[in-house]
Every structure is written in C-alpha cells, then in structure tokens.
C-alpha cells in the first residue's frame, strides 16, 4: 500500500488549523492559527468574530501546511475536514473551503467528527512513536472547552465505533476553567492560566462539595439501543462548582481585588505568566488550586470508575484540558495503581489541531468512506 497524504482542515471553534498526515501515523506538517488575541477582550469566544477570523486565515494556513510538508494541492491524496460539533458559522468556513478544493482538484472529501479527531490524536502519536501494541477495549475521556465525554472505542473491520457512556449534563470541564478564570479577572482562555497558578496555592484550602447527579439524563435514551440504555452511566456536572466559586468570592469580599487585577492585566498586551502570579493574593491562589483539584479528582475518579465497570484495557485522555499538568500526573498515578495504561496526546495535539482530523480520516480513506459535496456543518454532531 503506497503512503497516503491527507490534508486535514479544522475550524470548529477558535483555531484555524491545517495539517498533512501520512497514512494516519506521521504528522508531516501541523499549522494552527490561534484567535486568542481576537477573543481575549471579550473573555470568551465570540462566534461572529471566529467566523471572520477563519475566513482571513484559512487560505494562508492551508498553504503553509502544504509548503511545510513539501506537498502541493495536486499531490495530496484526500481532503479531510471537521463537520461538527462546533460553531456552525466557524465550521462552514472550513467545510466550504475543503469542498471547493475537493471539487476543483477532483480529490476525495472526508467529513470527520471533531471528537473522533481528539481520540485519533492519541492513536496517531502512539503509531508515530512505533507503539502498535495498544490493548483494546479503550475508554477515551474527551475533555475540552465544549465537551466532557466518555467513549468506549472499538475497531471494527476498517472503521471505528464509539459508545458514549458518560457526558456532562451542563458545563464542560474546560468551560468551567474558562468561566472561573474570567470570574477571577484572570482572562481567557482560563485553563492554561489556572494550570500555571495552581501549584502556587493550597489545593486543600477550599472544600467543594462533589457534583450531585440524581436522575438519568433523558437525552441518553434517545436513539439508543435497548442493550445500551441499560448500561451504567458516568455523567459529569460542572456548573455547580462555578457557582460555588462565585459564592466564595462574594462571602470573602474578593470583588475589589478582582476588579483591580482585571484592570492591571488589561493594560498588559498580553500578560506574561509571571504577571498573573504577581497580581494574585494568597486567597486567590488557594481558591484556584482548590478548584483545579476538585475538577481533576472528579474527572479521574469517574473515568476510573467507568474503566472498572466496562473492564477496559487502556485509557485515553484527550482534548484541551488533557494539557493540564495536575490532570496528567493524577491520571498517571491513579492509572498505574489500577494497572491501567493511560495515554495522552502531546500538549500540541491535545488542543484543537488539524493533524487529528487528517488522522481520523485515514481509516475512512482506506474504506473509501467519502462524503458527498453537499454535506453540511452539524453544530451538534453526535459521535457513534
Ligand atoms: O480542545 P480545545 O482546544 O477546544 C475545544 O474543542 O473545546 O480545548 C480548549 C479548552 C479551553 O476551555 C481551555 O481553557 C482548556 O481547553 N485548556 C486547559 C489547558 N489548556 C487548554 N484546561 C486546563 N489546563 C490546561 N493546561
Ligand atoms: Zn476540540
């Protein structure tokens, strides 16, 4: 089988990305244009601005990905693009461009689910390292700004199937990081900032009650087979902890110092890691460390409980929040205790990128599972 070069395009949220991946196992180029500077003044992603920035960036980003891989529009074997989930207007930019390329160049077009991409980021890098010995079944935690999902992933013939065995009922874990950082005047995106500040605080200083999930989610039953709907579920909930942080801020009268920090950091373009630390008092550092500890413990304990319930052989942890240092060390420690190997993507492939989209497209390329030119963006695309 000759090597296949797939051009991947990703534009589901606030990163315009293009990459070339060889045969699903070698990143040949990987270009990511971040929009953080555009959205930073608003403390979160503004969908209209995201679409506009994707329009600006898509052509140069794809050109750069081709140039860095020594490939051309003509030489690549297929074009893969994120179909969803994500922001509809943002997805449309990548999809329209990918369709135009596929039509003009007469190349196969492959639509990829963004969440499947995050899972394939792990597979891609393990193959790249020469690890072809992964044990199945795999349980994958996909944890990012928009998603907190647990999937049982299995390989069937040439393709992959996924069963969702847990998801967040409200906020995603990354969303909680972002909202708490915003609330504390720390800016956007919150995850990397909290990650850096947390080691400077006491993670046992503030106690957060564990998330309560009483009822089964009615959404789970829709479209599920009877055999699946009787399976145990491992759902998450992160809106309560965000409210608990807000309550703590009110009870401890922290608003004035937060406003002061917000003003100081707003005058720095952009603030350096040490600027965040210099502008945080002990109470804020303790709060941040305790918040991160609570989220990490919840993610790790539920994932390990699901791993035991489904008797899986391997754990994947992927998505933007998988870049978090405390999450990684805790998963590694607890996974080792449970005798479960845990795999993460490198930090570069944990957050959104197009290499994972090109990698997830490779099995579809082999199976000739190509997409028609009239497929559309699906903001709430489900992974199965
Ligand atoms: O996967 P991603 O790039 O985009 C989505 O698919 O959502 O994830 C972005 C999310 C943001 O919420 C960001 O705050 C979070 O991942 N994140 C982190 C870290 N780096 C990114 N959260 C915690 N610790 C980090 N180091
Ligand atoms: Zn993502």
CSV table of C-alpha atoms and ligand atoms in Angstrom, one decimal:
chain,number,residue,atom,x,y,z
A,1,UNK,CA,0.0,0.0,0.0
A,2,UNK,CA,1.6,3.3,-1.0
A,3,UNK,CA,1.6,6.1,1.6
A,4,UNK,CA,-1.5,8.3,1.6
A,5,UNK,CA,-1.1,12.0,2.3
A,6,UNK,CA,-4.2,13.5,3.8
A,7,UNK,CA,-4.7,17.3,4.1
A,8,UNK,CA,-6.8,18.0,7.2
A,9,UNK,CA,-8.7,21.2,7.9
A,10,UNK,CA,-10.2,22.2,11.2
A,11,UNK,CA,-12.2,25.4,12.0
A,12,UNK,CA,-14.8,24.3,14.6
A,13,UNK,CA,-14.0,26.9,17.3
A,14,UNK,CA,-11.3,29.5,17.7
A,15,UNK,CA,-8.4,27.9,15.9
A,16,UNK,CA,-7.9,27.8,12.2
A,17,UNK,CA,-5.8,24.7,11.5
A,18,UNK,CA,-4.4,22.7,8.6
A,19,UNK,CA,-2.1,19.7,8.6
A,20,UNK,CA,-0.7,17.0,6.4
A,21,UNK,CA,-0.6,13.5,7.9
A,22,UNK,CA,0.9,10.4,6.2
A,23,UNK,CA,-1.1,7.2,6.4
A,24,UNK,CA,-2.6,8.2,9.7
A,25,UNK,CA,0.7,7.7,11.5
A,26,UNK,CA,3.1,10.5,10.7
A,27,UNK,CA,2.5,14.3,11.2
A,28,UNK,CA,4.2,15.9,8.2
A,29,UNK,CA,3.1,19.4,8.9
A,30,UNK,CA,0.8,20.9,11.5
A,31,UNK,CA,-0.2,24.6,11.4
A,32,UNK,CA,-2.5,26.2,14.0
A,33,UNK,CA,-3.5,29.9,13.8
A,34,UNK,CA,-4.9,30.9,17.2
A,35,UNK,CA,-7.6,33.5,17.6
A,36,UNK,CA,-6.9,34.1,21.3
A,37,UNK,CA,-5.9,37.7,20.8
A,38,UNK,CA,-9.2,38.4,19.0
A,39,UNK,CA,-11.4,36.9,21.7
A,40,UNK,CA,-9.4,37.9,24.8
A,41,UNK,CA,-11.0,41.3,25.3
A,42,UNK,CA,-14.4,39.6,25.5
A,43,UNK,CA,-13.4,36.9,27.9
A,44,UNK,CA,-14.6,34.1,25.6
A,45,UNK,CA,-15.2,33.1,22.0
A,46,UNK,CA,-17.4,35.5,20.0
A,47,UNK,CA,-18.9,33.3,17.2
A,48,UNK,CA,-19.2,36.1,14.6
A,49,UNK,CA,-15.6,37.1,15.2
A,50,UNK,CA,-14.5,33.5,15.0
A,51,UNK,CA,-16.0,33.0,11.5
A,52,UNK,CA,-14.4,36.3,10.3
A,53,UNK,CA,-11.0,35.2,11.6
A,54,UNK,CA,-11.3,31.8,10.0
A,55,UNK,CA,-12.1,33.5,6.6
A,56,UNK,CA,-9.0,35.6,7.0
A,57,UNK,CA,-6.7,32.7,8.0
A,58,UNK,CA,-7.9,29.6,6.1
A,59,UNK,CA,-6.1,30.2,2.8
A,60,UNK,CA,-2.7,31.1,4.2
A,61,UNK,CA,-2.9,28.4,6.9
A,62,UNK,CA,-3.6,25.6,4.3
A,63,UNK,CA,-0.8,27.0,2.0
A,64,UNK,CA,1.6,26.9,4.9
A,65,UNK,CA,0.6,23.3,5.9
A,66,UNK,CA,1.2,22.2,2.3
A,67,UNK,CA,4.5,24.1,2.0
A,68,UNK,CA,5.9,22.7,5.2
A,69,UNK,CA,5.0,19.2,4.2
A,70,UNK,CA,6.6,19.5,0.7
A,71,UNK,CA,3.2,18.6,-0.7
A,72,UNK,CA,1.0,20.6,-3.2
A,73,UNK,CA,-2.7,20.9,-3.8
A,74,UNK,CA,-2.2,18.3,-6.6
A,75,UNK,CA,-0.1,15.8,-4.7
A,76,UNK,CA,-2.3,15.2,-1.6
A,77,UNK,CA,-4.5,12.1,-1.8
A,78,UNK,CA,-7.6,13.4,0.0
A,79,UNK,CA,-9.0,16.4,1.9
A,80,UNK,CA,-10.5,15.9,5.4
A,81,UNK,CA,-12.5,18.5,7.2
A,82,UNK,CA,-14.3,18.8,10.6
A,83,UNK,CA,-18.1,18.5,10.0
A,84,UNK,CA,-19.0,19.2,13.7
A,85,UNK,CA,-19.6,19.6,16.5
A,86,UNK,CA,-18.7,23.2,16.9
A,87,UNK,CA,-19.9,26.7,16.0
A,88,UNK,CA,-22.0,26.5,12.8
A,89,UNK,CA,-20.5,29.6,11.1
A,90,UNK,CA,-17.0,28.6,12.0
A,91,UNK,CA,-17.4,25.1,10.7
A,92,UNK,CA,-18.8,26.4,7.5
A,93,UNK,CA,-15.6,28.2,6.6
A,94,UNK,CA,-13.5,25.1,6.7
A,95,UNK,CA,-16.2,22.9,5.1
A,96,UNK,CA,-16.7,25.4,2.2
A,97,UNK,CA,-13.0,25.7,1.5
A,98,UNK,CA,-12.5,21.9,1.7
A,99,UNK,CA,-15.4,21.3,-0.7
A,100,UNK,CA,-14.1,23.9,-3.1
A,101,UNK,CA,-10.6,22.2,-3.0
A,102,UNK,CA,-12.0,18.7,-3.5
A,103,UNK,CA,-14.2,19.8,-6.4
A,104,UNK,CA,-11.5,21.8,-8.2
A,105,UNK,CA,-8.8,19.2,-7.7
A,106,UNK,CA,-11.1,16.2,-8.1
A,107,UNK,CA,-9.9,14.7,-4.8
A,108,UNK,CA,-11.9,12.6,-2.3
A,109,UNK,CA,-13.5,14.6,0.5
A,110,UNK,CA,-13.8,13.1,4.0
A,111,UNK,CA,-16.0,14.6,6.8
A,112,UNK,CA,-14.7,14.0,10.3
A,113,UNK,CA,-16.3,14.3,13.7
A,114,UNK,CA,-14.2,16.7,15.8
A,115,UNK,CA,-14.5,14.4,18.9
A,116,UNK,CA,-13.3,11.4,16.8
A,117,UNK,CA,-10.4,13.6,15.9
A,118,UNK,CA,-9.4,14.2,19.5
A,119,UNK,CA,-9.4,10.4,20.1
A,120,UNK,CA,-7.3,9.8,16.9
A,121,UNK,CA,-4.7,12.4,18.2
A,122,UNK,CA,-3.7,9.7,20.7
A,123,UNK,CA,-3.7,6.9,18.1
A,124,UNK,CA,-1.7,9.0,15.7
A,125,UNK,CA,1.1,9.8,18.1
A,126,UNK,CA,1.3,6.3,19.5
A,127,UNK,CA,1.8,4.9,16.0
A,128,UNK,CA,4.3,7.7,15.3
A,129,UNK,CA,6.3,6.5,18.3
A,130,UNK,CA,6.2,3.0,17.0
A,131,UNK,CA,3.7,1.7,19.6
A,132,UNK,CA,1.5,-0.7,17.7
A,133,UNK,CA,0.7,-2.7,20.8
A,134,UNK,CA,-2.3,-0.8,22.2
A,135,UNK,CA,-4.7,-3.1,24.1
A,136,UNK,CA,-8.4,-2.9,23.5
A,137,UNK,CA,-11.1,-2.1,24.5
A,138,UNK,CA,-10.2,1.6,25.0
A,139,UNK,CA,-12.1,4.1,27.2
A,140,UNK,CA,-11.5,7.7,25.9
A,141,UNK,CA,-12.1,10.8,28.0
A,142,UNK,CA,-12.5,13.7,25.6
A,143,UNK,CA,-12.3,16.8,27.8
A,144,UNK,CA,-12.2,20.3,26.3
A,145,UNK,CA,-13.8,23.7,26.2
A,146,UNK,CA,-17.0,22.4,24.6
A,147,UNK,CA,-17.0,18.7,25.6
A,148,UNK,CA,-16.7,16.3,28.5
A,149,UNK,CA,-17.4,12.8,27.1
A,150,UNK,CA,-16.5,9.2,27.9
A,151,UNK,CA,-16.4,6.9,24.9
A,152,UNK,CA,-15.8,3.2,24.6
A,153,UNK,CA,-13.9,3.0,21.3
A,154,UNK,CA,-13.6,-0.2,19.3
A,155,UNK,CA,-12.1,-1.0,15.9
A,156,UNK,CA,-14.5,-2.9,13.6
A,157,UNK,CA,-13.1,-4.1,10.3
A,158,UNK,CA,-11.5,-0.9,8.8
A,159,UNK,CA,-13.6,1.6,10.8
A,160,UNK,CA,-14.2,2.6,14.4
A,161,UNK,CA,-17.3,2.6,16.5
A,162,UNK,CA,-17.9,4.7,19.7
A,163,UNK,CA,-20.3,4.2,22.5
A,164,UNK,CA,-20.9,7.2,24.8
A,165,UNK,CA,-21.0,6.1,28.4
A,166,UNK,CA,-20.9,9.5,30.1
A,167,UNK,CA,-21.2,13.2,29.3
A,168,UNK,CA,-21.5,16.5,31.1
A,169,UNK,CA,-25.1,17.5,31.9
A,170,UNK,CA,-24.2,21.2,31.9
A,171,UNK,CA,-20.8,22.9,31.5
A,172,UNK,CA,-17.8,21.2,30.0
A,173,UNK,CA,-14.7,21.0,32.3
A,174,UNK,CA,-12.8,23.4,30.1
A,175,UNK,CA,-15.7,25.8,30.1
A,176,UNK,CA,-15.6,25.7,34.0
A,177,UNK,CA,-11.9,26.6,33.9
A,178,UNK,CA,-12.6,29.5,31.4
A,179,UNK,CA,-15.6,30.8,33.4
A,180,UNK,CA,-13.8,30.7,36.8
A,181,UNK,CA,-10.7,32.4,35.3
A,182,UNK,CA,-13.0,35.1,33.9
A,183,UNK,CA,-14.8,35.5,37.2
A,184,UNK,CA,-11.4,35.9,39.0
A,185,UNK,CA,-10.2,38.6,36.5
A,186,UNK,CA,-7.6,36.2,35.0
A,187,UNK,CA,-8.6,36.5,31.3
A,188,UNK,CA,-9.1,33.9,28.5
A,189,UNK,CA,-8.6,31.1,27.9
A,190,UNK,CA,-8.7,30.2,31.6
A,191,UNK,CA,-7.3,26.6,31.6
A,192,UNK,CA,-3.7,27.3,30.9
A,193,UNK,CA,-3.6,30.3,33.3
A,194,UNK,CA,-5.2,28.3,36.2
A,195,UNK,CA,-2.8,25.4,35.4
A,196,UNK,CA,0.2,27.7,35.9
A,197,UNK,CA,-1.2,29.4,39.0
A,198,UNK,CA,-2.5,26.3,40.8
A,199,UNK,CA,0.9,25.0,42.1
A,200,UNK,CA,1.3,28.2,44.0
A,201,UNK,CA,-1.8,27.7,46.1
A,202,UNK,CA,-3.0,25.2,48.7
A,203,UNK,CA,-5.4,22.7,46.9
A,204,UNK,CA,-6.9,21.7,50.3
A,205,UNK,CA,-7.8,25.3,51.4
A,206,UNK,CA,-11.4,25.4,50.0
A,207,UNK,CA,-13.7,22.4,50.1
A,208,UNK,CA,-16.1,22.0,47.2
A,209,UNK,CA,-19.0,19.5,47.6
A,210,UNK,CA,-18.9,16.7,45.0
A,211,UNK,CA,-21.3,17.2,42.0
A,212,UNK,CA,-24.7,15.6,42.6
A,213,UNK,CA,-26.3,13.8,39.6
A,214,UNK,CA,-29.6,12.3,40.8
A,215,UNK,CA,-31.5,11.4,37.7
A,216,UNK,CA,-30.6,9.7,34.5
A,217,UNK,CA,-30.3,12.1,31.6
A,218,UNK,CA,-33.4,11.8,29.4
A,219,UNK,CA,-31.2,12.6,26.3
A,220,UNK,CA,-29.4,9.4,26.8
A,221,UNK,CA,-32.4,7.3,25.9
A,222,UNK,CA,-33.0,8.9,22.6
A,223,UNK,CA,-31.6,7.0,19.7
A,224,UNK,CA,-30.1,4.3,21.9
A,225,UNK,CA,-30.5,0.6,21.5
A,226,UNK,CA,-32.2,-1.1,24.5
A,227,UNK,CA,-29.0,-3.0,25.3
A,228,UNK,CA,-27.1,0.3,25.5
A,229,UNK,CA,-29.7,2.2,27.5
A,230,UNK,CA,-29.4,-0.4,30.4
A,231,UNK,CA,-25.6,0.2,30.7
A,232,UNK,CA,-24.2,2.1,33.6
A,233,UNK,CA,-23.6,5.9,33.0
A,234,UNK,CA,-20.8,8.1,34.3
A,235,UNK,CA,-22.1,11.6,33.8
A,236,UNK,CA,-20.4,14.9,34.9
A,237,UNK,CA,-21.6,18.3,36.0
A,238,UNK,CA,-19.5,21.4,36.4
A,239,UNK,CA,-21.9,24.3,36.7
A,240,UNK,CA,-22.3,23.8,40.5
A,241,UNK,CA,-18.6,24.3,41.2
A,242,UNK,CA,-18.6,27.5,39.1
A,243,UNK,CA,-21.5,28.8,41.3
A,244,UNK,CA,-19.6,27.7,44.4
A,245,UNK,CA,-16.6,29.8,43.4
A,246,UNK,CA,-18.8,32.8,42.8
A,247,UNK,CA,-20.3,32.3,46.3
A,248,UNK,CA,-16.9,32.1,47.8
A,249,UNK,CA,-15.9,35.3,46.1
A,250,UNK,CA,-18.9,37.0,47.5
A,251,UNK,CA,-18.7,35.7,51.0
A,252,UNK,CA,-14.9,36.6,51.2
A,253,UNK,CA,-15.5,40.0,49.7
A,254,UNK,CA,-12.9,39.5,46.9
A,255,UNK,CA,-14.6,41.7,44.2
A,256,UNK,CA,-12.4,44.7,44.8
A,257,UNK,CA,-9.1,42.9,44.4
A,258,UNK,CA,-10.6,41.1,41.3
A,259,UNK,CA,-11.5,44.4,39.6
A,260,UNK,CA,-8.0,45.7,40.4
A,261,UNK,CA,-6.4,42.6,38.8
A,262,UNK,CA,-8.7,42.8,35.8
A,263,UNK,CA,-7.7,46.4,35.1
A,264,UNK,CA,-3.9,45.8,35.7
A,265,UNK,CA,-3.9,42.7,33.4
A,266,UNK,CA,-5.9,44.5,30.7
A,267,UNK,CA,-3.1,47.1,30.4
A,268,UNK,CA,-0.6,44.4,29.6
A,269,UNK,CA,-0.5,43.1,26.0
A,270,UNK,CA,-0.6,40.2,26.6
A,271,UNK,CA,0.3,39.5,30.2
A,272,UNK,CA,3.3,37.1,30.8
A,273,UNK,CA,2.9,34.1,33.1
A,274,UNK,CA,4.7,35.9,35.9
A,275,UNK,CA,2.3,38.9,35.6
A,276,UNK,CA,-0.6,36.6,36.5
A,277,UNK,CA,1.2,35.4,39.6
A,278,UNK,CA,2.3,38.8,40.7
A,279,UNK,CA,-1.3,40.0,40.6
A,280,UNK,CA,-2.8,37.2,42.7
A,281,UNK,CA,-3.0,37.2,46.5
A,282,UNK,CA,-2.9,34.0,48.6
A,283,UNK,CA,-6.7,33.7,48.9
A,284,UNK,CA,-7.0,33.7,45.1
A,285,UNK,CA,-4.2,31.2,44.6
A,286,UNK,CA,-5.7,28.9,47.2
A,287,UNK,CA,-9.1,29.2,45.5
A,288,UNK,CA,-7.6,28.4,42.1
A,289,UNK,CA,-5.6,25.4,43.4
A,290,UNK,CA,-8.7,24.0,45.2
A,291,UNK,CA,-10.9,24.5,42.2
A,292,UNK,CA,-8.5,22.7,39.9
A,293,UNK,CA,-8.0,19.8,42.5
A,294,UNK,CA,-11.8,19.4,42.6
A,295,UNK,CA,-12.2,19.2,38.9
A,296,UNK,CA,-9.2,16.8,38.4
A,297,UNK,CA,-10.4,14.5,41.2
A,298,UNK,CA,-13.9,14.3,39.7
A,299,UNK,CA,-12.7,13.6,36.2
A,300,UNK,CA,-10.2,11.0,37.3
A,301,UNK,CA,-12.5,9.2,39.7
A,302,UNK,CA,-15.4,9.0,37.3
A,303,UNK,CA,-13.2,7.9,34.4
A,304,UNK,CA,-11.6,5.1,36.5
A,305,UNK,CA,-15.0,4.0,37.8
A,306,UNK,CA,-16.2,3.7,34.2
A,307,UNK,CA,-12.9,1.9,33.2
A,308,UNK,CA,-13.6,-0.7,36.0
A,309,UNK,CA,-17.3,-1.0,35.1
A,310,UNK,CA,-16.5,-1.7,31.4
A,311,UNK,CA,-13.3,-3.7,32.2
A,312,UNK,CA,-11.3,-1.7,29.6
A,313,UNK,CA,-7.6,-2.4,28.9
A,314,UNK,CA,-6.5,1.1,28.1
A,315,UNK,CA,-7.4,4.7,28.9
A,316,UNK,CA,-7.0,7.7,26.5
A,317,UNK,CA,-7.3,11.3,27.9
A,318,UNK,CA,-7.6,13.9,25.2
A,319,UNK,CA,-8.9,17.4,24.3
A,320,UNK,CA,-7.7,20.8,25.5
A,321,UNK,CA,-8.0,20.1,29.2
A,322,UNK,CA,-5.8,17.0,28.8
A,323,UNK,CA,-2.9,19.5,28.6
A,324,UNK,CA,-3.4,20.2,32.3
A,325,UNK,CA,-0.4,19.2,34.4
A,326,UNK,CA,-2.3,18.1,37.5
A,327,UNK,CA,-4.8,16.1,35.4
A,328,UNK,CA,-1.9,14.3,33.7
A,329,UNK,CA,0.1,13.4,36.9
A,330,UNK,CA,-3.1,12.3,38.7
A,331,UNK,CA,-4.2,10.1,35.9
A,332,UNK,CA,-0.7,8.6,35.6
A,333,UNK,CA,-0.6,7.9,39.3
A,334,UNK,CA,-4.1,6.5,39.7
A,335,UNK,CA,-3.9,4.6,36.4
A,336,UNK,CA,-0.7,2.9,37.5
A,337,UNK,CA,-2.3,2.0,40.8
A,338,UNK,CA,-5.3,0.5,38.9
A,339,UNK,CA,-2.9,-1.3,36.5
A,340,UNK,CA,-4.3,0.7,33.6
A,341,UNK,CA,-2.1,2.2,30.9
A,342,UNK,CA,-3.1,5.9,30.3
A,343,UNK,CA,-2.2,7.7,27.0
A,344,UNK,CA,-2.3,11.4,26.3
A,345,UNK,CA,-1.6,13.3,23.1
A,346,UNK,CA,1.4,15.7,23.3
A,347,UNK,CA,0.3,19.1,24.5
A,348,UNK,CA,0.4,20.4,21.0
A,349,UNK,CA,-2.1,17.8,19.8
A,350,UNK,CA,-4.3,18.0,23.0
A,351,UNK,CA,-5.8,21.3,22.0
A,352,UNK,CA,-7.5,21.8,18.6
A,353,UNK,CA,-5.5,21.0,15.5
A,354,UNK,CA,-6.0,19.5,12.1
A,355,UNK,CA,-3.5,16.6,12.3
A,356,UNK,CA,-6.1,14.8,14.4
A,357,UNK,CA,-8.7,15.4,11.7
A,358,UNK,CA,-6.4,14.0,9.0
A,359,UNK,CA,-5.5,11.0,11.2
A,360,UNK,CA,-9.2,10.2,11.9
A,361,UNK,CA,-9.9,10.4,8.1
A,362,UNK,CA,-7.3,7.7,7.2
A,363,UNK,CA,-9.5,4.6,8.1
A,364,UNK,CA,-12.3,6.3,6.1
A,365,UNK,CA,-9.9,6.9,3.2
A,366,UNK,CA,-9.0,3.2,3.2
A,367,UNK,CA,-12.7,2.2,3.4
A,368,UNK,CA,-13.5,4.7,0.6
A,369,UNK,CA,-16.0,6.3,3.0
A,370,UNK,CA,-16.1,9.6,1.1
A,371,UNK,CA,-18.5,12.5,1.7
A,372,UNK,CA,-20.8,14.0,-1.0
A,373,UNK,CA,-20.1,17.6,-1.9
A,374,UNK,CA,-23.5,18.7,-0.4
A,375,UNK,CA,-22.9,17.6,3.2
A,376,UNK,CA,-23.5,20.4,5.7
A,377,UNK,CA,-22.0,21.6,9.0
A,378,UNK,CA,-23.6,20.0,12.1
A,379,UNK,CA,-23.2,22.1,15.2
A,380,UNK,CA,-24.3,19.2,17.5
A,381,UNK,CA,-22.9,16.2,15.6
A,382,UNK,CA,-23.1,13.1,17.7
A,383,UNK,CA,-20.2,10.6,17.7
A,384,UNK,CA,-21.2,6.9,17.3
B,1,LIG,O1,-9.8,21.0,22.6
B,1,LIG,P1,-9.8,22.5,22.7
B,1,LIG,O2,-8.7,23.3,22.1
B,1,LIG,O3,-11.1,23.1,22.0
B,1,LIG,C1,-12.4,22.5,22.2
B,1,LIG,O4,-12.7,21.5,21.4
B,1,LIG,O5,-13.1,23.0,23.1
B,1,LIG,O6,-10.0,22.9,24.2
B,1,LIG,C2,-9.9,24.2,24.7
B,1,LIG,C3,-10.2,24.2,26.2
B,1,LIG,C4,-10.4,25.6,26.8
B,1,LIG,O7,-11.5,25.5,27.7
B,1,LIG,C5,-9.1,25.7,27.6
B,1,LIG,O8,-9.2,26.6,28.8
B,1,LIG,C6,-8.8,24.3,28.0
B,1,LIG,O9,-9.1,23.5,26.9
B,1,LIG,N1,-7.4,24.1,28.3
B,1,LIG,C7,-6.9,23.8,29.5
B,1,LIG,C8,-5.5,23.8,29.4
B,1,LIG,N2,-5.1,24.1,28.1
B,1,LIG,C9,-6.3,24.3,27.5
B,1,LIG,N3,-7.5,23.5,30.7
B,1,LIG,C10,-6.8,23.2,31.7
B,1,LIG,N4,-5.4,23.2,31.7
B,1,LIG,C11,-4.7,23.5,30.6
B,1,LIG,N5,-3.4,23.4,30.6
B,2,LIG,ZN1,-11.6,20.3,20.5
